[in-house]
Short mmCIF file of C-alpha atoms and ligand atoms in Angstrom, two decimals:
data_model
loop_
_atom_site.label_atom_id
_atom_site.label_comp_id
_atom_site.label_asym_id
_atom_site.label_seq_id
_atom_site.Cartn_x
_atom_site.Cartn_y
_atom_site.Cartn_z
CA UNK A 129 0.00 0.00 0.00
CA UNK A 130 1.06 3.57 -0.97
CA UNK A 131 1.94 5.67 2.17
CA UNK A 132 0.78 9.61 2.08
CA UNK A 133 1.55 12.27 4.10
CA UNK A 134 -0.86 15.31 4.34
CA UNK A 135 0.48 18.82 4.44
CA UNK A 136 -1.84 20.98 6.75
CA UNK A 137 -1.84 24.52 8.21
CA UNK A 138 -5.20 25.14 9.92
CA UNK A 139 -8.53 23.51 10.19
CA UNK A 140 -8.26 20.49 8.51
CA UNK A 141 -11.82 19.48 7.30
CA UNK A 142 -9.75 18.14 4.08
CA UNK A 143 -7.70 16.22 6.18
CA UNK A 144 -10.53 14.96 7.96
CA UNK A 145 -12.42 13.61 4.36
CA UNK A 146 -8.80 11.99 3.75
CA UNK A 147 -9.52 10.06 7.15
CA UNK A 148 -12.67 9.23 6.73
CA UNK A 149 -12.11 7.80 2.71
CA UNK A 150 -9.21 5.57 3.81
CA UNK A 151 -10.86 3.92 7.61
CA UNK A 152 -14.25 3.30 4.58
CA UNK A 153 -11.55 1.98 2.71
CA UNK A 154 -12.59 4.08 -0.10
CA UNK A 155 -9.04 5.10 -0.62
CA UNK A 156 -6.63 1.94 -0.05
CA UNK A 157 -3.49 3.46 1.07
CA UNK A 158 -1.86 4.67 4.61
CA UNK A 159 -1.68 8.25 5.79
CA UNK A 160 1.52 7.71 7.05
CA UNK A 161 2.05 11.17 8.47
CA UNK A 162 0.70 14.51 8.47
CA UNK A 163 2.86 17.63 8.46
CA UNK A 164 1.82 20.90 9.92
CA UNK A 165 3.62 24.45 10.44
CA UNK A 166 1.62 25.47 13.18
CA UNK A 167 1.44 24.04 16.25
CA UNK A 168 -2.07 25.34 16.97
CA UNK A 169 -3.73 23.71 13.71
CA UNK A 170 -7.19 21.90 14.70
CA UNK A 171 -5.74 19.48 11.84
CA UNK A 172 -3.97 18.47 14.56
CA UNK A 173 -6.63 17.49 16.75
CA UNK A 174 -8.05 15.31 13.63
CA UNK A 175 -4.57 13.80 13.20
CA UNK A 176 -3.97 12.59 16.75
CA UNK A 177 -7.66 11.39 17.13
CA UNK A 178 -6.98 9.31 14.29
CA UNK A 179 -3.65 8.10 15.54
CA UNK A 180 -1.48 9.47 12.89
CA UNK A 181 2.31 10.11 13.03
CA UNK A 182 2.48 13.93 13.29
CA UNK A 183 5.52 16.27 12.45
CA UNK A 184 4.99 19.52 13.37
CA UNK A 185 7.65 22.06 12.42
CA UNK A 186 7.56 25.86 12.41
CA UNK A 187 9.94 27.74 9.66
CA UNK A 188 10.50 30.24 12.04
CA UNK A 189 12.56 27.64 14.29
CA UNK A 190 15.09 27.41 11.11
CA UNK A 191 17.78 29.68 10.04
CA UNK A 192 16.16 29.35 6.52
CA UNK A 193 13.83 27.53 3.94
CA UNK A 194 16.18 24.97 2.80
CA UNK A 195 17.09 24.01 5.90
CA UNK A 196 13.04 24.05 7.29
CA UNK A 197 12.11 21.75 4.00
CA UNK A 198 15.56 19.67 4.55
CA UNK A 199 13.99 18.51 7.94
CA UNK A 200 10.57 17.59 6.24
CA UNK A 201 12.53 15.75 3.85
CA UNK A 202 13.93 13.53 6.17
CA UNK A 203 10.64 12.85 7.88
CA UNK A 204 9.12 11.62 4.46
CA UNK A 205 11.79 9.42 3.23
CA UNK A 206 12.16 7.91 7.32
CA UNK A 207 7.99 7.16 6.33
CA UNK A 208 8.77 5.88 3.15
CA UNK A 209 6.04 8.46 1.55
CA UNK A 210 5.09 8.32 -1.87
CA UNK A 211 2.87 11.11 -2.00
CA UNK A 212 2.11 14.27 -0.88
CA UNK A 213 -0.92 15.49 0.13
CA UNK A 214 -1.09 19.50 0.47
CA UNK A 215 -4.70 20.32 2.14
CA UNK A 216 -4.56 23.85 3.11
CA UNK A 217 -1.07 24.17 3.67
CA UNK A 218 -0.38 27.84 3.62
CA UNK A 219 3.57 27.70 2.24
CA UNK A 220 5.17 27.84 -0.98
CA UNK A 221 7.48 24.68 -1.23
CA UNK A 222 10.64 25.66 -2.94
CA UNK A 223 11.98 23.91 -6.31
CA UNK A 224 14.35 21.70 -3.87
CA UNK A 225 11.50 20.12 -2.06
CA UNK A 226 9.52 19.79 -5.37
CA UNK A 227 12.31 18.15 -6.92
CA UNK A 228 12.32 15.39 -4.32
CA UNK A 229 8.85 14.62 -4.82
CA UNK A 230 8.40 15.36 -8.85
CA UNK A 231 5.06 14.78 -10.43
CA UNK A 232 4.12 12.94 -6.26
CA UNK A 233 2.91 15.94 -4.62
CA UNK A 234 -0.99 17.21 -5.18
CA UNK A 235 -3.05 20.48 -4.13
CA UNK A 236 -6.53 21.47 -4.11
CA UNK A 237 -7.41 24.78 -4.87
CA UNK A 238 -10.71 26.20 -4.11
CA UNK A 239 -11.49 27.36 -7.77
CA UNK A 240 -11.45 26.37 -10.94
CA UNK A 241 -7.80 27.28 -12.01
CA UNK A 242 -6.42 29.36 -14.08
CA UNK A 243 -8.29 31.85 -12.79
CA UNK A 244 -8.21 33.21 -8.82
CA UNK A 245 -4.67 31.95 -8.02
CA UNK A 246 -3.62 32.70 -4.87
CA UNK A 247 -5.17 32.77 -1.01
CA UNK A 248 -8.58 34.28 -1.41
CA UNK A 249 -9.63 32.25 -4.58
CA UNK A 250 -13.57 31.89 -2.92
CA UNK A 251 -13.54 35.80 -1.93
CA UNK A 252 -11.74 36.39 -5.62
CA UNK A 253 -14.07 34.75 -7.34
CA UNK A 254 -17.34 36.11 -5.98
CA UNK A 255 -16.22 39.51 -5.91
CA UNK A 256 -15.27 39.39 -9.90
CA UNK A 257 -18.89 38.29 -10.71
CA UNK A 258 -18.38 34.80 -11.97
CA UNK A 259 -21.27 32.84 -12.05
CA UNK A 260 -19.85 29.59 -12.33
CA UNK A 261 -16.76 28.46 -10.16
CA UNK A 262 -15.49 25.56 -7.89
CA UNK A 263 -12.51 23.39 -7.20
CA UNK A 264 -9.46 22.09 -8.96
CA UNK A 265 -7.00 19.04 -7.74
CA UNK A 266 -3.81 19.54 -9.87
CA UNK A 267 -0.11 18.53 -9.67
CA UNK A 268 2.32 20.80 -7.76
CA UNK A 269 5.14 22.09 -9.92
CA UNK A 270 7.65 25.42 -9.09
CA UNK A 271 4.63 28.00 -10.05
CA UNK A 272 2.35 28.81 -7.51
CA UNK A 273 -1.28 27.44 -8.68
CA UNK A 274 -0.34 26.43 -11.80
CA UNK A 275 0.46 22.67 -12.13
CA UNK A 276 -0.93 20.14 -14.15
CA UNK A 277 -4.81 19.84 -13.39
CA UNK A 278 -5.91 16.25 -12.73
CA UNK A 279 -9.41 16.84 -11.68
CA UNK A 280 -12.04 19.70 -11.66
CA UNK A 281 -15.54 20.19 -10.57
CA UNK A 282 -17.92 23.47 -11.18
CA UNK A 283 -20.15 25.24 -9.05
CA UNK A 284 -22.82 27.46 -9.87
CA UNK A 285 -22.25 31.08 -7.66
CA UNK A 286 -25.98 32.29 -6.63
CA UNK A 287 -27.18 35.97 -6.39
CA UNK A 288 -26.99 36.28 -3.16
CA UNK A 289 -23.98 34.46 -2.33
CA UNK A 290 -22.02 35.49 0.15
CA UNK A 291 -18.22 34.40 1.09
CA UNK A 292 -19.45 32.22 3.48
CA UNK A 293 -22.01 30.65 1.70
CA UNK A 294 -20.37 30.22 -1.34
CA UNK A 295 -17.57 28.43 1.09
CA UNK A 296 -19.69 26.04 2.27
CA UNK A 297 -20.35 24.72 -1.06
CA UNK A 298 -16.95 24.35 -1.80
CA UNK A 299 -15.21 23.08 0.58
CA UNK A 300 -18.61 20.35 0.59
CA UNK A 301 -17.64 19.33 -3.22
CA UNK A 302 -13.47 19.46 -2.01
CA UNK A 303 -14.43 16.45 0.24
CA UNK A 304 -15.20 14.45 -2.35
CA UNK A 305 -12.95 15.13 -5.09
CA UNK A 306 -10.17 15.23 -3.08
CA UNK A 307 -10.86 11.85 -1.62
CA UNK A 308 -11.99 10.75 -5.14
CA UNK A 309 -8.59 12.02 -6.73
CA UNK A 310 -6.28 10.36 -3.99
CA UNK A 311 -7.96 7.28 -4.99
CA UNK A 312 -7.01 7.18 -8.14
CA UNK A 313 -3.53 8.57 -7.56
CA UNK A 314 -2.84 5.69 -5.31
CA UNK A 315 -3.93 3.09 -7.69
CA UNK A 316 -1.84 4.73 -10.73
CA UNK A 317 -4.92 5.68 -12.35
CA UNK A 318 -3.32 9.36 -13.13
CA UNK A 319 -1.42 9.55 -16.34
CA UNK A 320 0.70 12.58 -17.08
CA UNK A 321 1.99 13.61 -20.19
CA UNK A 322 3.23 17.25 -20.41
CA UNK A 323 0.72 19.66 -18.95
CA UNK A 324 -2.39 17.09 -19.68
CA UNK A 325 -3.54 14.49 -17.56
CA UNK A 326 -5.34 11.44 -18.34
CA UNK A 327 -7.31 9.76 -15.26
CA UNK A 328 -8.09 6.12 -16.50
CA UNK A 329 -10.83 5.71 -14.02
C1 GRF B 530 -9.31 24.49 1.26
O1 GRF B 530 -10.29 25.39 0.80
C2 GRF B 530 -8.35 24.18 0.15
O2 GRF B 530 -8.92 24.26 -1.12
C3 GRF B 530 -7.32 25.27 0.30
O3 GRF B 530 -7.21 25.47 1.69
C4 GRF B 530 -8.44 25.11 2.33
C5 GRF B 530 -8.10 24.17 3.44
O4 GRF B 530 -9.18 23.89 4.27
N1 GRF B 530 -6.08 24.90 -0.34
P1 GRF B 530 -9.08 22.75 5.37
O5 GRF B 530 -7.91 23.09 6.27
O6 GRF B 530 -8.89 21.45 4.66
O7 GRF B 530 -10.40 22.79 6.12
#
């Protein structure tokens, strides 16, 4: 079985869908480890309730990003992890760390990518007007928000949306595509080629 380790900063609820898919056995794989920045994080809660291996490590504890991401590194190869889960973790890996795990590390982002990059995608989104938007699973490369999409899934944005609202939706569609998407990772259902992805499902 694969073993995954899920990159968290805060809450967690993604984390927590992860959890639940694998104990249904939905997703047939281990999480192995999550890895946090923050030692407040409720995803923390989630991960010791479940009885996951946690690493917790602040940057501001290092005298720099290399040597932060050098001491996730050699958490992930001591779990022997093949993938890499990022569910709301709020740092930009550098092209070291990417290079370690090339073409194994996946994000979701809460629109539907290209467009609203960045940390306020729901607020972006609903403030430009769009009527349609929703959530995108894609590979992690150097660029921020701009890897390979494997998997996307539209919303429609109502009148009288507002941030919160339109939230709730999204986040409720992340929990299963996320899930869904981690599934087929783990069974090598995700072909790459270039910038396209094929999911044999
Ligand atoms: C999600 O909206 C995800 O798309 C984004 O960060 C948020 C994390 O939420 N990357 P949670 O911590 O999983 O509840």
């Amino acid at each position: 079985m694969k073993n995954l380790a899920v990159f968290c900063s805060g809450f967690g609820s993604n984390l927590q869908a992860i959890i639940t898919a694998v104990k249904k056995k939905k997703i047939k794989a281990n999480i192995s480890l999550v890895v946090c920045d923050r030692v407040d994080a409720f995803a923390l809660v989630r991960a010791k309730k479940a009885g996951i291996n946690i690493y917790v490590s602040e940057p501001e504890n290092f005298k720099d990003k290399l040597s932060y991401e050098r001491g996730i590194v050699r958490v992930l190869k001591k779990h022997k992890i093949d993938f890499i889960i990022l569910a709301g973790f709020m740092r930009i890996l550098s092209a070291y760390f990417i290079r370690q795990y090339k073409n194994k590390i996946v994000n979701i982002h809460p629109a539907l990518l290209p467009s609203f990059k960045g940390k306020a995608a729901i607020k972006d989104a609903l403030d430009y007007g769009v009527k349609i938007t929703g959530v995108t699973v894609h590979f992690v490369d150097e660029k921020i928000d701009a890897g390979p999409i494997i998997l996307q899934r539209a919303i429609a944005v109502r009148d009288d949306d507002r941030e919160d609202t339109l939230a709730k939706r999204v986040h409720k569609l992340e929990h299963t595509l996320y899930p869904q998407t981690i599934e087929y990772l783990v069974r090598n259902k995700i072909l790459l080629k270039g910038r396209k992805v094929r999911v044999n499902k």
